[in-house]
Amino acid sequence: MLYLDNAATTPPYEEVVTTVADVMRQHYGNPSSIHRIGMDAQKLVSRAREVIGSVLHAKPSELIFTSGGTESSNLAIKGAAYRYRNRGSHLITTAVEHASVTAAFEQLEAEGFTVTILPVDDTGAVTLEQLQAAVTDETILVSVMHVNNEMGRIQPIAEIGRWLRGRRTVLFHVDAVQGVGKLPLHPAEMGIDLMSASAHKFKGPKGAGFLYKREGIELQPLLAGGGQEHGMRSGTENVPLIVGMAKALRLATENLQADIQRKRAFRDIVADGIRSMPELMLTGAGDPAQMAPHLLHFCYPGMNSEVVVHALEQRGIYISTKSACSSGVPEASKVLLAMGYDKQRASSGLRVSWTEEHSESDAHRFVGELRQVIDELVPVTLTDKGGRKR
């Protein structure tokens, strides 16, 4: 088996699996309990906060533990919008955000907030100039993802953060789910006020995530309850998963630069292979430095992308079409449509994603198997709902 769908989820480190199991067996106390067993559990949570804070160059108190990226982004976006509505009701995001971000803004718009959606160019990037033109005296929040989860474009987060740093009434949220553990990310140094992350994207357990919240920022909690996580996220902390998440992030970033180079070498091989097949078209920027090292996206115009996915699956290779959160929806990719691609191309996207453990021989195997699949498939003509050829 060759699993190349790591942007959807990653297999956990064996050390993390062992750690989670050990904590579940030995440290089952409630961190809010005042007896020794509870205090031991609380110490583990505090230590996990310190480990993650060290990786991010952040204060432990600036971290809120959640159930994952979706909850983190919802808490950041809605919590900030509700808390600072007295300052204004204008929000800004982009046309290529993850569904958890897009849906949060749609809900806020239905509640009376004004939302500006920034367009992207044909590489999937927004520009600082577009943002500058969109900000008004009523703007209270800007949300721009770090790495696009579908096609891997890295947004100019640091550039945007530096400019917004001089406008302290405007908060800057970054969905960094596809970046944390894969690229250097130090939110305070990049001008980020709020940052979402999810453990299962960097070989940690599912059901755990965190929100970085810069010191001094207030949010309106979305959950009422016992006031855990500095009053920001009520509910008993999931100690085993929190500890496992901290361990996974530490392991993922121990040799980060070397891992990035290995991932880029894999990407170069796959990209060159795709360029050699005239039926296929790479998406994103031509400059590899502007693209994620662990993810590559391409299109097969005229072919239903699911056909390619299942043909590769028969050969023991697992890739995906678009984001795992939308791959079951038989529609053209909203990300590719936003980049200006027609519906035919936007319906034929394929995503390959890997980890530092994948070798160059794995990359060559994928390219070889893909070439055979392409040679065997007969392109199908896509039609619209009325049956007319497009």
Short mmCIF file of C-alpha atoms in Angstrom, two decimals:
data_model
loop_
_atom_site.label_atom_id
_atom_site.label_comp_id
_atom_site.label_asym_id
_atom_site.label_seq_id
_atom_site.Cartn_x
_atom_site.Cartn_y
_atom_site.Cartn_z
CA MET A 1 0.00 0.00 0.00
CA LEU A 2 1.15 3.52 -0.82
CA TYR A 3 -0.90 6.02 1.19
CA LEU A 4 -0.66 9.47 -0.42
CA ASP A 5 -3.64 11.23 1.18
CA ASN A 6 -1.84 12.73 4.15
CA ALA A 7 -3.46 16.14 3.69
CA ALA A 8 -6.72 14.45 4.70
CA THR A 9 -5.19 12.76 7.73
CA THR A 10 -1.87 11.26 8.76
CA PRO A 11 -1.14 7.91 10.39
CA PRO A 12 -0.15 8.65 13.99
CA TYR A 13 3.38 8.16 15.25
CA GLU A 14 3.72 4.83 17.06
CA GLU A 15 5.14 6.74 20.03
CA VAL A 16 1.98 8.86 20.11
CA VAL A 17 -0.29 5.80 20.05
CA THR A 18 1.65 4.35 22.98
CA THR A 19 1.57 7.62 24.90
CA VAL A 20 -2.18 8.08 24.44
CA ALA A 21 -2.85 4.53 25.61
CA ASP A 22 -0.55 4.92 28.63
CA VAL A 23 -2.22 8.17 29.71
CA MET A 24 -5.67 6.63 29.34
CA ARG A 25 -4.65 3.74 31.59
CA GLN A 26 -2.57 5.55 34.18
CA HIS A 27 -3.77 9.17 34.30
CA TYR A 28 -7.53 9.00 34.01
CA GLY A 29 -8.23 11.72 36.57
CA ASN A 30 -10.25 14.84 35.83
CA PRO A 31 -7.84 17.80 35.57
CA SER A 32 -10.33 19.95 37.48
CA SER A 33 -10.35 17.64 40.52
CA ILE A 34 -8.34 18.90 43.49
CA HIS A 35 -7.05 15.51 44.65
CA ARG A 36 -3.71 14.02 43.62
CA ILE A 37 -5.06 12.00 40.67
CA GLY A 38 -6.73 15.08 39.26
CA MET A 39 -3.68 17.24 39.86
CA ASP A 40 -1.47 14.69 38.08
CA ALA A 41 -3.75 14.95 35.04
CA GLN A 42 -3.60 18.75 35.22
CA LYS A 43 0.19 18.64 35.27
CA LEU A 44 0.15 16.65 32.04
CA VAL A 45 -2.12 19.22 30.40
CA SER A 46 0.13 22.04 31.58
CA ARG A 47 3.22 20.27 30.31
CA ALA A 48 1.57 19.74 26.91
CA ARG A 49 0.81 23.45 26.78
CA GLU A 50 4.47 24.22 27.47
CA VAL A 51 5.68 21.84 24.75
CA ILE A 52 3.39 23.30 22.09
CA GLY A 53 4.17 26.84 23.22
CA SER A 54 7.89 26.14 22.86
CA VAL A 55 7.44 24.93 19.27
CA LEU A 56 5.36 27.99 18.34
CA HIS A 57 7.50 30.48 20.34
CA ALA A 58 4.29 31.27 22.21
CA LYS A 59 3.34 31.55 25.85
CA PRO A 60 1.58 28.47 27.27
CA SER A 61 -1.26 30.72 28.41
CA GLU A 62 -1.90 31.68 24.78
CA LEU A 63 -3.05 28.16 23.88
CA ILE A 64 -6.63 26.88 24.07
CA PHE A 65 -7.15 23.15 23.61
CA THR A 66 -10.08 22.17 21.37
CA SER A 67 -11.42 19.15 19.48
CA GLY A 68 -9.66 20.11 16.23
CA GLY A 69 -9.31 22.64 13.44
CA THR A 70 -13.02 23.18 12.85
CA GLU A 71 -13.74 24.08 16.46
CA SER A 72 -10.61 26.23 16.68
CA SER A 73 -11.56 28.27 13.63
CA ASN A 74 -15.17 28.65 14.74
CA LEU A 75 -14.07 29.82 18.18
CA ALA A 76 -11.61 32.29 16.68
CA ILE A 77 -13.95 33.74 14.04
CA LYS A 78 -17.26 33.79 15.89
CA GLY A 79 -15.69 34.48 19.26
CA ALA A 80 -13.88 37.54 17.91
CA ALA A 81 -16.85 38.78 15.87
CA TYR A 82 -19.23 38.60 18.83
CA ARG A 83 -16.75 40.06 21.32
CA TYR A 84 -15.74 43.06 19.21
CA ARG A 85 -18.98 43.84 17.42
CA ASN A 86 -19.07 47.15 19.28
CA ARG A 87 -16.05 48.19 17.16
CA GLY A 88 -17.62 47.31 13.83
CA SER A 89 -19.33 44.54 11.88
CA HIS A 90 -17.09 44.12 8.82
CA LEU A 91 -15.21 40.85 8.31
CA ILE A 92 -12.78 39.81 5.56
CA THR A 93 -11.84 36.36 4.30
CA THR A 94 -10.85 34.72 1.00
CA ALA A 95 -12.55 32.67 -1.71
CA VAL A 96 -10.40 29.58 -1.06
CA GLU A 97 -10.88 28.90 2.65
CA HIS A 98 -11.68 25.55 4.27
CA ALA A 99 -15.36 24.76 4.72
CA SER A 100 -15.15 25.31 8.48
CA VAL A 101 -14.10 28.92 7.89
CA THR A 102 -16.44 29.59 4.98
CA ALA A 103 -19.46 28.26 6.87
CA ALA A 104 -18.61 30.30 9.97
CA PHE A 105 -18.59 33.51 7.92
CA GLU A 106 -21.84 32.53 6.21
CA GLN A 107 -23.47 32.14 9.61
CA LEU A 108 -22.17 35.51 10.76
CA GLU A 109 -23.38 37.16 7.56
CA ALA A 110 -26.85 35.77 8.24
CA GLU A 111 -26.66 37.43 11.67
CA GLY A 112 -26.04 40.86 10.18
CA PHE A 113 -22.27 41.06 9.77
CA THR A 114 -20.86 42.29 6.45
CA VAL A 115 -18.36 39.88 4.87
CA THR A 116 -15.91 40.73 2.10
CA ILE A 117 -14.51 37.72 0.22
CA LEU A 118 -11.15 38.44 -1.38
CA PRO A 119 -10.54 36.90 -4.83
CA VAL A 120 -7.39 34.94 -5.69
CA ASP A 121 -5.20 34.83 -8.79
CA ASP A 122 -4.69 31.80 -11.02
CA THR A 123 -2.13 30.40 -8.55
CA GLY A 124 -4.61 30.58 -5.66
CA ALA A 125 -3.02 33.54 -3.85
CA VAL A 126 -4.47 36.73 -2.41
CA THR A 127 -2.43 39.92 -2.40
CA LEU A 128 -1.73 42.46 0.30
CA GLU A 129 -2.99 45.19 -2.03
CA GLN A 130 -6.40 43.49 -2.28
CA LEU A 131 -6.62 43.29 1.48
CA GLN A 132 -5.55 46.89 1.96
CA ALA A 133 -8.29 48.04 -0.40
CA ALA A 134 -10.89 45.99 1.46
CA VAL A 135 -10.16 47.12 5.03
CA THR A 136 -12.46 49.84 6.35
CA ASP A 137 -12.99 51.61 9.67
CA GLU A 138 -15.63 48.97 10.41
CA THR A 139 -13.30 45.97 9.88
CA ILE A 140 -12.70 43.91 13.01
CA LEU A 141 -11.39 40.59 11.67
CA VAL A 142 -9.38 39.24 8.73
CA SER A 143 -9.10 35.47 8.18
CA VAL A 144 -6.64 34.05 5.64
CA MET A 145 -5.49 30.42 5.58
CA HIS A 146 -1.79 29.59 5.65
CA VAL A 147 -1.59 26.62 3.24
CA ASN A 148 -4.54 25.84 1.01
CA ASN A 149 -5.72 22.36 1.94
CA GLU A 150 -6.70 21.47 -1.61
CA MET A 151 -3.93 22.68 -3.90
CA GLY A 152 -1.14 23.69 -1.50
CA ARG A 153 -0.67 27.39 -2.23
CA ILE A 154 1.06 29.24 0.62
CA GLN A 155 -0.51 32.61 1.31
CA PRO A 156 1.60 35.70 2.17
CA ILE A 157 0.71 35.44 5.85
CA ALA A 158 3.76 37.24 7.26
CA GLU A 159 3.33 40.13 4.83
CA ILE A 160 -0.33 40.49 5.72
CA GLY A 161 0.45 40.15 9.42
CA ARG A 162 3.07 42.89 9.32
CA TRP A 163 0.64 45.32 7.71
CA LEU A 164 -2.22 44.46 10.08
CA ARG A 165 0.08 44.81 13.09
CA GLY A 166 -0.27 48.59 12.75
CA ARG A 167 -4.06 48.30 12.85
CA ARG A 168 -4.63 46.77 16.25
CA THR A 169 -8.42 47.12 16.04
CA VAL A 170 -8.32 44.53 13.23
CA LEU A 171 -7.63 40.97 14.40
CA PHE A 172 -5.84 38.49 12.13
CA HIS A 173 -6.92 34.83 12.14
CA VAL A 174 -5.01 32.15 10.27
CA ASP A 175 -6.25 28.64 9.56
CA ALA A 176 -2.87 26.90 9.82
CA VAL A 177 -4.17 23.33 9.87
CA GLN A 178 -2.11 22.38 6.79
CA GLY A 179 0.97 24.30 7.97
CA VAL A 180 1.53 23.49 11.64
CA GLY A 181 4.12 20.72 11.96
CA LYS A 182 5.07 21.02 8.30
CA LEU A 183 6.48 24.54 7.98
CA PRO A 184 8.01 26.95 10.53
CA LEU A 185 5.17 28.87 12.18
CA HIS A 186 5.72 31.42 14.93
CA PRO A 187 2.48 33.41 15.15
CA ALA A 188 3.67 36.30 17.29
CA GLU A 189 6.57 36.96 14.93
CA MET A 190 4.25 36.80 11.91
CA GLY A 191 1.65 39.22 13.25
CA ILE A 192 -0.95 36.50 13.78
CA ASP A 193 -3.51 37.07 16.54
CA LEU A 194 -5.47 33.82 16.29
CA MET A 195 -4.29 30.55 14.73
CA SER A 196 -6.06 27.19 14.30
CA ALA A 197 -4.37 23.78 14.30
CA SER A 198 -5.41 20.11 14.28
CA ALA A 199 -3.37 17.22 15.69
CA HIS A 200 -4.28 14.56 13.13
CA LYS A 201 -2.63 16.60 10.36
CA PHE A 202 0.81 16.15 11.97
CA LYS A 203 0.61 12.49 13.02
CA GLY A 204 -1.27 13.14 16.21
CA PRO A 205 -4.64 11.79 17.37
CA LYS A 206 -7.95 12.76 15.79
CA GLY A 207 -10.27 14.80 17.97
CA ALA A 208 -7.59 17.15 19.32
CA GLY A 209 -6.53 20.61 18.25
CA PHE A 210 -5.64 24.00 19.60
CA LEU A 211 -6.23 27.68 19.06
CA TYR A 212 -3.39 30.14 19.56
CA LYS A 213 -4.84 33.35 21.02
CA ARG A 214 -2.44 36.23 21.40
CA GLU A 215 -2.21 37.57 24.93
CA GLY A 216 -4.66 40.41 25.51
CA ILE A 217 -7.26 39.31 22.98
CA GLU A 218 -10.71 38.46 24.30
CA LEU A 219 -13.17 36.05 22.71
CA GLN A 220 -16.78 35.27 23.44
CA PRO A 221 -16.87 31.56 24.36
CA LEU A 222 -19.07 29.36 22.19
CA LEU A 223 -19.60 26.72 24.90
CA ALA A 224 -21.16 27.46 28.29
CA GLY A 225 -20.03 25.30 31.17
CA GLY A 226 -17.37 24.88 33.77
CA GLY A 227 -14.95 27.45 32.41
CA GLN A 228 -12.05 25.19 31.46
CA GLU A 229 -9.28 26.40 29.12
CA HIS A 230 -9.07 29.91 30.62
CA GLY A 231 -12.86 30.17 30.35
CA MET A 232 -12.67 29.91 26.57
CA ARG A 233 -13.63 26.26 26.03
CA SER A 234 -15.72 24.62 28.71
CA GLY A 235 -15.69 20.86 29.03
CA THR A 236 -13.37 18.34 30.66
CA GLU A 237 -10.02 18.36 28.89
CA ASN A 238 -9.22 15.25 26.87
CA VAL A 239 -5.93 14.59 28.62
CA PRO A 240 -4.71 11.59 26.57
CA LEU A 241 -5.28 13.33 23.24
CA ILE A 242 -3.81 16.61 24.43
CA VAL A 243 -0.65 14.86 25.59
CA GLY A 244 -0.52 12.87 22.35
CA MET A 245 -0.92 16.06 20.31
CA ALA A 246 1.96 17.75 22.11
CA LYS A 247 4.19 14.74 21.57
CA ALA A 248 3.27 14.55 17.89
CA LEU A 249 4.06 18.22 17.33
CA ARG A 250 7.41 17.87 19.06
CA LEU A 251 8.30 14.85 16.92
CA ALA A 252 7.07 16.53 13.74
CA THR A 253 9.29 19.57 14.27
CA GLU A 254 12.46 17.97 15.65
CA ASN A 255 14.08 17.80 12.21
CA LEU A 256 11.79 20.19 10.39
CA GLN A 257 14.20 21.67 7.84
CA ALA A 258 15.56 18.27 6.83
CA ASP A 259 12.00 16.92 6.56
CA ILE A 260 11.01 19.85 4.35
CA GLN A 261 13.89 19.08 2.00
CA ARG A 262 12.86 15.41 1.78
CA LYS A 263 9.29 16.39 1.03
CA ARG A 264 10.38 18.86 -1.64
CA ALA A 265 12.52 16.18 -3.31
CA PHE A 266 9.43 13.95 -3.45
CA ARG A 267 7.39 16.83 -4.86
CA ASP A 268 9.95 17.59 -7.56
CA ILE A 269 9.83 14.00 -8.83
CA VAL A 270 6.04 13.92 -8.95
CA ALA A 271 5.80 17.37 -10.52
CA ASP A 272 8.29 16.45 -13.24
CA GLY A 273 6.37 13.24 -13.90
CA ILE A 274 3.07 15.07 -14.25
CA ARG A 275 4.62 17.63 -16.60
CA SER A 276 5.74 14.75 -18.81
CA MET A 277 2.11 13.62 -19.30
CA PRO A 278 0.35 15.96 -21.77
CA GLU A 279 -3.08 14.90 -20.48
CA LEU A 280 -2.37 16.40 -17.05
CA MET A 281 -2.04 19.99 -15.81
CA LEU A 282 -0.37 21.14 -12.60
CA THR A 283 -2.12 23.79 -10.50
CA GLY A 284 -0.71 26.46 -8.23
CA ALA A 285 2.40 28.60 -8.50
CA GLY A 286 5.40 27.67 -10.62
CA ASP A 287 7.77 28.67 -7.82
CA PRO A 288 8.07 25.68 -5.42
CA ALA A 289 8.82 28.08 -2.55
CA GLN A 290 5.26 29.35 -2.83
CA MET A 291 3.80 25.85 -2.58
CA ALA A 292 3.54 23.43 0.34
CA PRO A 293 6.32 20.82 0.40
CA HIS A 294 3.94 17.99 1.29
CA LEU A 295 1.13 18.45 -1.22
CA LEU A 296 0.67 18.61 -4.98
CA HIS A 297 -2.47 19.14 -7.04
CA PHE A 298 -3.11 18.54 -10.72
CA CYS A 299 -6.03 18.20 -13.12
CA TYR A 300 -6.97 15.71 -15.80
CA PRO A 301 -9.34 17.77 -17.99
CA GLY A 302 -12.07 15.70 -19.54
CA MET A 303 -11.77 12.89 -17.02
CA ASN A 304 -13.85 12.34 -13.91
CA SER A 305 -11.27 12.56 -11.12
CA GLU A 306 -12.93 9.81 -9.08
CA VAL A 307 -12.22 7.36 -11.90
CA VAL A 308 -8.50 8.03 -11.51
CA VAL A 309 -8.70 7.74 -7.71
CA HIS A 310 -10.33 4.31 -7.89
CA ALA A 311 -8.03 3.12 -10.67
CA LEU A 312 -5.02 3.94 -8.51
CA GLU A 313 -6.69 2.34 -5.50
CA GLN A 314 -6.85 -0.92 -7.44
CA ARG A 315 -3.05 -0.67 -7.63
CA GLY A 316 -2.69 -0.06 -3.89
CA ILE A 317 -2.18 3.71 -4.15
CA TYR A 318 -4.43 6.10 -2.24
CA ILE A 319 -4.86 9.74 -3.26
CA SER A 320 -7.87 12.09 -3.19
CA THR A 321 -9.82 14.50 -5.32
CA LYS A 322 -10.27 17.62 -3.20
CA SER A 323 -10.52 18.39 0.49
CA ALA A 324 -11.64 15.39 2.55
CA CYS A 325 -14.41 17.59 3.95
CA SER A 326 -15.86 18.11 0.45
CA SER A 327 -14.60 15.13 -1.56
CA GLY A 328 -17.95 13.37 -1.26
CA VAL A 329 -19.72 16.30 -2.91
CA PRO A 330 -20.04 15.71 -6.68
CA GLU A 331 -19.39 19.32 -7.65
CA ALA A 332 -16.60 21.29 -9.24
CA SER A 333 -13.96 22.49 -6.79
CA LYS A 334 -14.81 25.93 -5.45
CA VAL A 335 -11.08 26.55 -5.00
CA LEU A 336 -10.31 25.89 -8.67
CA LEU A 337 -13.34 27.90 -9.78
CA ALA A 338 -12.10 30.80 -7.67
CA MET A 339 -8.75 30.49 -9.45
CA GLY A 340 -10.50 31.04 -12.77
CA TYR A 341 -10.61 27.46 -14.08
CA ASP A 342 -13.61 26.30 -16.08
CA LYS A 343 -15.98 23.68 -14.68
CA GLN A 344 -14.42 20.86 -16.68
CA ARG A 345 -10.98 21.42 -15.22
CA ALA A 346 -12.38 22.26 -11.79
CA SER A 347 -14.16 18.89 -11.77
CA SER A 348 -11.03 16.90 -12.64
CA GLY A 349 -8.68 17.82 -9.81
CA LEU A 350 -6.50 15.28 -8.00
CA ARG A 351 -4.49 15.77 -4.81
CA VAL A 352 -1.39 13.87 -3.74
CA SER A 353 0.08 14.40 -0.26
CA TRP A 354 2.91 12.68 1.59
CA THR A 355 5.13 12.79 4.67
CA GLU A 356 8.87 12.83 5.29
CA GLU A 357 8.76 9.04 5.59
CA HIS A 358 7.97 8.63 1.90
CA SER A 359 11.01 7.94 -0.25
CA GLU A 360 12.01 9.03 -3.72
CA SER A 361 11.33 5.48 -4.86
CA ASP A 362 7.73 5.94 -3.64
CA ALA A 363 7.51 9.06 -5.78
CA HIS A 364 8.81 7.22 -8.84
CA ARG A 365 6.38 4.36 -8.17
CA PHE A 366 3.46 6.77 -8.03
CA VAL A 367 4.47 8.47 -11.28
CA GLY A 368 4.88 5.12 -13.02
CA GLU A 369 1.54 3.78 -11.82
CA LEU A 370 -0.20 7.05 -12.70
CA ARG A 371 1.24 6.92 -16.21
CA GLN A 372 -0.12 3.41 -16.68
CA VAL A 373 -3.54 4.44 -15.40
CA ILE A 374 -3.63 7.45 -17.75
CA ASP A 375 -2.66 5.23 -20.70
CA GLU A 376 -5.45 2.78 -19.87
CA LEU A 377 -8.25 5.26 -19.29
CA VAL A 378 -10.40 6.60 -22.09
CA PRO A 379 -11.28 10.23 -21.35
CA VAL A 380 -14.96 10.82 -20.79
CA THR A 381 -16.80 13.91 -21.99
CA LEU A 382 -18.29 15.82 -19.09
CA THR A 383 -21.83 17.11 -19.53
CA ASP A 384 -23.86 19.61 -17.65
CA LYS A 385 -27.09 18.72 -15.88
CA GLY A 386 -29.05 19.14 -19.08
CA GLY A 387 -26.89 16.60 -20.89
CA ARG A 388 -25.27 19.18 -23.14
CA LYS A 389 -21.56 18.89 -23.91
CA ARG A 390 -19.42 21.54 -22.28
#
